[in-house]
mmCIF file of C-alpha atoms in Angstrom:
data_model
loop_
_atom_site.group_PDB
_atom_site.id
_atom_site.type_symbol
_atom_site.label_atom_id
_atom_site.label_comp_id
_atom_site.label_asym_id
_atom_site.label_seq_id
_atom_site.Cartn_x
_atom_site.Cartn_y
_atom_site.Cartn_z
ATOM 1 C CA UNK A 1 0.008 0.079 0.004
ATOM 2 C CA UNK A 2 1.517 3.278 -1.089
ATOM 3 C CA UNK A 3 1.990 5.872 1.740
ATOM 4 C CA UNK A 4 -0.056 9.218 1.235
ATOM 5 C CA UNK A 5 1.703 12.488 1.782
ATOM 6 C CA UNK A 6 -0.094 12.664 5.183
ATOM 7 C CA UNK A 7 1.313 9.290 6.165
ATOM 8 C CA UNK A 8 4.990 10.249 5.223
ATOM 9 C CA UNK A 9 4.651 13.334 7.321
ATOM 10 C CA UNK A 10 3.402 11.469 10.299
ATOM 11 C CA UNK A 11 6.113 8.834 9.971
ATOM 12 C CA UNK A 12 8.708 11.723 9.755
ATOM 13 C CA UNK A 13 7.364 13.359 12.940
ATOM 14 C CA UNK A 14 7.753 10.112 14.629
ATOM 15 C CA UNK A 15 11.255 9.391 13.309
ATOM 16 C CA UNK A 16 12.739 12.746 14.181
ATOM 17 C CA UNK A 17 11.317 12.553 17.774
ATOM 18 C CA UNK A 18 12.603 8.985 18.212
ATOM 19 C CA UNK A 19 15.999 9.810 16.912
ATOM 20 C CA UNK A 20 16.106 12.922 19.554
ATOM 21 C CA UNK A 21 15.200 10.978 22.477
ATOM 22 C CA UNK A 22 17.654 8.125 21.670
ATOM 23 C CA UNK A 23 20.338 10.690 20.988
ATOM 24 C CA UNK A 24 19.691 12.376 24.413
ATOM 25 C CA UNK A 25 19.946 8.824 26.092
ATOM 26 C CA UNK A 26 22.979 7.973 24.246
ATOM 27 C CA UNK A 27 24.655 11.227 25.310
ATOM 28 C CA UNK A 28 24.276 9.963 29.149
ATOM 29 C CA UNK A 29 26.519 6.780 28.375
ATOM 30 C CA UNK A 30 29.060 8.107 26.211
ATOM 31 C CA UNK A 31 32.232 10.322 27.357
ATOM 32 C CA UNK A 32 31.144 13.453 25.456
ATOM 33 C CA UNK A 33 29.984 16.229 27.545
ATOM 34 C CA UNK A 34 27.719 18.456 25.491
ATOM 35 C CA UNK A 35 26.536 21.909 26.700
ATOM 36 C CA UNK A 36 23.546 23.851 24.958
ATOM 37 C CA UNK A 37 23.464 27.742 24.834
ATOM 38 C CA UNK A 38 20.768 29.892 23.687
ATOM 39 C CA UNK A 39 20.725 33.542 22.515
ATOM 40 C CA UNK A 40 17.513 34.125 24.155
ATOM 41 C CA UNK A 41 15.451 31.931 26.561
ATOM 42 C CA UNK A 42 12.435 31.916 24.383
ATOM 43 C CA UNK A 43 13.952 30.822 21.120
ATOM 44 C CA UNK A 44 11.767 27.681 20.731
ATOM 45 C CA UNK A 45 8.795 29.152 22.707
ATOM 46 C CA UNK A 46 5.369 28.273 21.336
ATOM 47 C CA UNK A 47 6.891 25.362 19.395
ATOM 48 C CA UNK A 48 8.582 27.873 16.801
ATOM 49 C CA UNK A 49 10.150 26.073 13.880
ATOM 50 C CA UNK A 50 13.119 27.416 12.081
ATOM 51 C CA UNK A 51 15.392 26.784 8.871
ATOM 52 C CA UNK A 52 18.564 25.893 10.969
ATOM 53 C CA UNK A 53 22.147 26.283 9.616
ATOM 54 C CA UNK A 54 25.388 25.037 11.110
ATOM 55 C CA UNK A 55 29.015 24.634 10.679
ATOM 56 C CA UNK A 56 29.876 20.844 10.170
ATOM 57 C CA UNK A 57 32.935 18.816 11.230
ATOM 58 C CA UNK A 58 31.783 15.200 11.579
ATOM 59 C CA UNK A 59 29.001 12.670 11.630
ATOM 60 C CA UNK A 60 28.856 13.295 15.390
ATOM 61 C CA UNK A 61 27.400 16.646 14.678
ATOM 62 C CA UNK A 62 23.919 15.131 14.048
ATOM 63 C CA UNK A 63 24.147 13.299 17.469
ATOM 64 C CA UNK A 64 24.664 16.437 19.249
ATOM 65 C CA UNK A 65 22.228 18.595 17.196
ATOM 66 C CA UNK A 66 19.397 16.051 17.371
ATOM 67 C CA UNK A 67 19.850 15.813 21.032
ATOM 68 C CA UNK A 68 19.200 19.395 21.389
ATOM 69 C CA UNK A 69 16.358 19.893 19.177
ATOM 70 C CA UNK A 70 14.629 17.152 16.977
ATOM 71 C CA UNK A 71 14.991 18.221 13.202
ATOM 72 C CA UNK A 72 14.842 16.994 9.595
ATOM 73 C CA UNK A 73 18.532 16.985 8.510
ATOM 74 C CA UNK A 74 19.116 17.805 4.876
ATOM 75 C CA UNK A 75 22.067 15.567 3.767
ATOM 76 C CA UNK A 76 23.535 14.187 0.315
ATOM 77 C CA UNK A 77 22.433 11.289 -1.767
ATOM 78 C CA UNK A 78 26.179 10.167 -1.138
ATOM 79 C CA UNK A 79 25.374 9.796 2.343
ATOM 80 C CA UNK A 80 22.270 7.814 1.630
ATOM 81 C CA UNK A 81 24.592 5.546 -0.447
ATOM 82 C CA UNK A 82 27.059 5.175 2.337
ATOM 83 C CA UNK A 83 26.703 1.876 4.231
ATOM 84 C CA UNK A 84 25.320 2.003 7.699
ATOM 85 C CA UNK A 85 25.456 5.923 7.954
ATOM 86 C CA UNK A 86 22.901 5.993 5.060
ATOM 87 C CA UNK A 87 20.568 3.571 6.670
ATOM 88 C CA UNK A 88 20.568 5.501 9.887
ATOM 89 C CA UNK A 89 19.971 8.718 8.065
ATOM 90 C CA UNK A 90 17.087 7.297 6.276
ATOM 91 C CA UNK A 91 15.534 5.943 9.417
ATOM 92 C CA UNK A 92 16.012 9.177 11.041
ATOM 93 C CA UNK A 93 13.696 10.980 8.446
ATOM 94 C CA UNK A 94 16.559 12.888 6.654
ATOM 95 C CA UNK A 95 15.859 14.593 3.622
ATOM 96 C CA UNK A 96 18.311 13.743 0.625
ATOM 97 C CA UNK A 97 19.569 16.293 -1.976
ATOM 98 C CA UNK A 98 21.460 15.280 -5.000
ATOM 99 C CA UNK A 99 24.381 17.630 -4.778
ATOM 100 C CA UNK A 100 25.966 16.306 -7.954
ATOM 101 C CA UNK A 101 23.387 17.784 -10.121
ATOM 102 C CA UNK A 102 21.832 21.253 -9.756
ATOM 103 C CA UNK A 103 18.767 20.226 -11.891
ATOM 104 C CA UNK A 104 16.802 19.033 -8.741
ATOM 105 C CA UNK A 105 17.331 22.344 -6.687
ATOM 106 C CA UNK A 106 13.942 23.788 -7.530
ATOM 107 C CA UNK A 107 12.122 20.934 -6.511
ATOM 108 C CA UNK A 108 14.314 20.380 -3.329
ATOM 109 C CA UNK A 109 13.505 23.863 -2.318
ATOM 110 C CA UNK A 110 9.842 23.352 -2.664
ATOM 111 C CA UNK A 111 10.012 20.176 -0.696
ATOM 112 C CA UNK A 112 11.934 21.882 2.193
ATOM 113 C CA UNK A 113 9.578 24.666 2.303
ATOM 114 C CA UNK A 114 6.713 22.227 2.493
ATOM 115 C CA UNK A 115 8.574 20.417 5.366
ATOM 116 C CA UNK A 116 8.795 23.566 7.373
ATOM 117 C CA UNK A 117 4.891 24.322 6.900
ATOM 118 C CA UNK A 118 4.422 20.696 8.053
ATOM 119 C CA UNK A 119 5.846 21.587 11.465
ATOM 120 C CA UNK A 120 9.532 20.504 10.971
ATOM 121 C CA UNK A 121 12.750 22.166 11.783
ATOM 122 C CA UNK A 122 14.722 21.817 8.766
ATOM 123 C CA UNK A 123 18.617 21.621 9.401
ATOM 124 C CA UNK A 124 21.225 22.380 6.610
ATOM 125 C CA UNK A 125 24.908 22.197 6.659
ATOM 126 C CA UNK A 126 25.670 25.087 4.176
ATOM 127 C CA UNK A 127 29.378 24.348 3.864
ATOM 128 C CA UNK A 128 28.020 21.359 1.963
ATOM 129 C CA UNK A 129 30.843 19.170 3.447
ATOM 130 C CA UNK A 130 32.328 18.316 6.819
ATOM 131 C CA UNK A 131 35.962 20.160 7.651
ATOM 132 C CA UNK A 132 38.806 19.734 9.963
ATOM 133 C CA UNK A 133 37.416 22.591 12.233
ATOM 134 C CA UNK A 134 40.387 24.973 11.581
ATOM 135 C CA UNK A 135 38.076 27.261 9.462
ATOM 136 C CA UNK A 136 34.593 27.542 8.319
ATOM 137 C CA UNK A 137 34.108 27.223 4.406
ATOM 138 C CA UNK A 138 32.118 29.743 2.409
ATOM 139 C CA UNK A 139 28.270 28.818 2.719
ATOM 140 C CA UNK A 140 26.366 27.544 -0.248
ATOM 141 C CA UNK A 141 23.368 29.924 -0.353
ATOM 142 C CA UNK A 142 20.806 27.978 -2.759
ATOM 143 C CA UNK A 143 18.854 26.091 0.070
ATOM 144 C CA UNK A 144 18.313 29.426 1.911
ATOM 145 C CA UNK A 145 15.713 30.092 -0.578
ATOM 146 C CA UNK A 146 13.422 27.568 1.182
ATOM 147 C CA UNK A 147 13.387 29.923 4.393
ATOM 148 C CA UNK A 148 12.163 32.675 2.154
ATOM 149 C CA UNK A 149 9.616 30.830 0.188
ATOM 150 C CA UNK A 150 8.158 29.342 3.327
ATOM 151 C CA UNK A 151 8.502 32.599 5.518
ATOM 152 C CA UNK A 152 10.260 30.897 8.145
ATOM 153 C CA UNK A 153 13.188 32.509 10.120
ATOM 154 C CA UNK A 154 16.915 31.300 9.790
ATOM 155 C CA UNK A 155 18.497 30.165 13.025
ATOM 156 C CA UNK A 156 22.136 30.129 12.933
ATOM 157 C CA UNK A 157 23.812 27.252 15.086
ATOM 158 C CA UNK A 158 27.494 27.322 16.313
ATOM 159 C CA UNK A 159 28.914 23.866 17.022
ATOM 160 C CA UNK A 160 32.368 23.792 18.707
ATOM 161 C CA UNK A 161 34.560 21.104 19.734
ATOM 162 C CA UNK A 162 36.323 22.817 22.845
ATOM 163 C CA UNK A 163 38.381 20.098 24.462
ATOM 164 C CA UNK A 164 39.655 16.683 23.548
ATOM 165 C CA UNK A 165 40.902 14.362 26.363
ATOM 166 C CA UNK A 166 41.211 17.311 28.705
ATOM 167 C CA UNK A 167 43.239 19.542 26.166
ATOM 168 C CA UNK A 168 42.123 22.437 24.014
ATOM 169 C CA UNK A 169 40.943 21.500 20.434
ATOM 170 C CA UNK A 170 43.561 22.460 18.187
ATOM 171 C CA UNK A 171 45.454 21.456 14.962
ATOM 172 C CA UNK A 172 47.289 18.762 16.841
ATOM 173 C CA UNK A 173 44.384 16.888 17.974
ATOM 174 C CA UNK A 174 41.564 17.780 15.455
ATOM 175 C CA UNK A 175 41.563 14.356 13.754
ATOM 176 C CA UNK A 176 40.560 12.541 16.974
ATOM 177 C CA UNK A 177 37.073 13.734 16.518
ATOM 178 C CA UNK A 178 36.674 15.714 13.108
ATOM 179 C CA UNK A 179 35.844 13.260 10.176
ATOM 180 C CA UNK A 180 36.375 14.790 6.852
ATOM 181 C CA UNK A 181 37.826 14.225 3.510
ATOM 182 C CA UNK A 182 38.583 10.595 2.593
ATOM 183 C CA UNK A 183 38.699 9.423 6.270
ATOM 184 C CA UNK A 184 37.471 5.907 6.550
ATOM 185 C CA UNK A 185 34.447 5.824 8.756
ATOM 186 C CA UNK A 186 35.357 2.384 10.820
ATOM 187 C CA UNK A 187 38.770 3.394 12.347
ATOM 188 C CA UNK A 188 37.497 6.817 13.054
ATOM 189 C CA UNK A 189 34.563 5.634 14.830
ATOM 190 C CA UNK A 190 36.442 3.353 17.000
ATOM 191 C CA UNK A 191 38.751 6.208 17.773
ATOM 192 C CA UNK A 192 36.179 8.327 18.956
ATOM 193 C CA UNK A 193 34.726 5.461 21.268
ATOM 194 C CA UNK A 194 38.177 5.311 22.826
ATOM 195 C CA UNK A 195 38.333 9.065 23.627
ATOM 196 C CA UNK A 196 38.890 9.468 27.487
ATOM 197 C CA UNK A 197 36.752 12.804 27.311
ATOM 198 C CA UNK A 198 35.440 15.554 25.050
ATOM 199 C CA UNK A 199 33.746 18.865 25.574
ATOM 200 C CA UNK A 200 31.485 20.184 23.025
ATOM 201 C CA UNK A 201 29.146 23.221 22.947
ATOM 202 C CA UNK A 202 26.153 23.880 20.694
ATOM 203 C CA UNK A 203 25.028 27.581 20.715
ATOM 204 C CA UNK A 204 21.557 28.627 19.204
ATOM 205 C CA UNK A 205 22.263 32.013 17.851
ATOM 206 C CA UNK A 206 20.139 35.209 16.969
ATOM 207 C CA UNK A 207 17.366 34.392 14.482
ATOM 208 C CA UNK A 208 17.370 35.978 11.182
ATOM 209 C CA UNK A 209 13.878 37.228 9.767
ATOM 210 C CA UNK A 210 13.583 36.190 6.066
ATOM 211 C CA UNK A 211 10.900 38.833 5.943
ATOM 212 C CA UNK A 212 13.663 41.377 6.781
ATOM 213 C CA UNK A 213 16.124 39.954 4.595
ATOM 214 C CA UNK A 214 14.074 38.327 1.811
ATOM 215 C CA UNK A 215 17.153 37.271 -0.271
ATOM 216 C CA UNK A 216 19.067 34.177 -0.125
ATOM 217 C CA UNK A 217 22.496 35.799 -0.211
ATOM 218 C CA UNK A 218 21.581 38.263 2.648
ATOM 219 C CA UNK A 219 20.362 35.416 4.812
ATOM 220 C CA UNK A 220 23.684 33.232 4.060
ATOM 221 C CA UNK A 221 25.758 36.342 4.917
ATOM 222 C CA UNK A 222 23.997 37.064 8.042
ATOM 223 C CA UNK A 223 24.132 33.415 9.202
ATOM 224 C CA UNK A 224 27.773 33.096 8.189
ATOM 225 C CA UNK A 225 28.732 36.130 10.184
ATOM 226 C CA UNK A 226 27.044 35.041 13.309
ATOM 227 C CA UNK A 227 28.474 31.593 13.303
ATOM 228 C CA UNK A 228 31.983 32.496 12.367
ATOM 229 C CA UNK A 229 32.066 35.249 15.208
ATOM 230 C CA UNK A 230 30.684 32.724 17.681
ATOM 231 C CA UNK A 231 33.194 29.874 16.386
ATOM 232 C CA UNK A 232 36.500 31.817 16.397
ATOM 233 C CA UNK A 233 35.773 33.581 19.824
ATOM 234 C CA UNK A 234 38.744 33.038 22.315
ATOM 235 C CA UNK A 235 40.123 30.314 19.955
ATOM 236 C CA UNK A 236 43.795 29.543 19.735
ATOM 237 C CA UNK A 237 46.036 31.343 17.214
ATOM 238 C CA UNK A 238 46.420 28.149 14.899
ATOM 239 C CA UNK A 239 42.812 28.660 13.915
ATOM 240 C CA UNK A 240 42.216 30.372 10.683
ATOM 241 C CA UNK A 241 39.366 32.491 9.740
ATOM 242 C CA UNK A 242 38.089 31.787 6.224
ATOM 243 C CA UNK A 243 37.289 34.844 3.991
ATOM 244 C CA UNK A 244 33.667 35.455 3.967
ATOM 245 C CA UNK A 245 32.403 34.657 0.481
ATOM 246 C CA UNK A 246 28.841 32.747 -0.120
ATOM 247 C CA UNK A 247 28.507 30.780 -3.208
#
């Protein structure tokens, strides 16, 4: 029996709530200390939903972000095709985009707008890839159009790895937790599980009105500015701030 749009929406609501609950439980058992900060106490009042964007350094990011606020993550078809991680993403209600072709972008934007209208947070990593945490890549701007079309605010989120095994996160220990480039998943995952400790912070920054900035480039610029300012605050000198340039 084919699922209707209503059936799929109900399933996705259940999936993202299920993932959020289990991520929160998992954080209790593993040696990763995550703190959550909010630009204002009422940021999620009255069940307000957002088009969320965040910097990206590892598959672990989704664990921390899901535990904070259940959401539909936007990820690539390459991730869907990745063994184990792809299955988990699909079960968790993720929305998959085809980044190898721009032909699908109009339909993807339409779908993301509808997801927000259906009562979901939509979460995008606008760098379009994970990094080594030493800088923040220019944001891809195309998906910001979904916030404009749906009339939803953009919520910038800054994720920081602050300490690894009791030492500040730096270029020397970044690969203990960051997963990027062509790193194999299995060995990296085992390495993470063997960490003695890690401190991570997730900061929900100031919402940006898509009505005040009804242009995807302006929204991307505003979000990038907030995230980079929060990310590099009080960082060691070996961090490099990428030049702001949205694509």
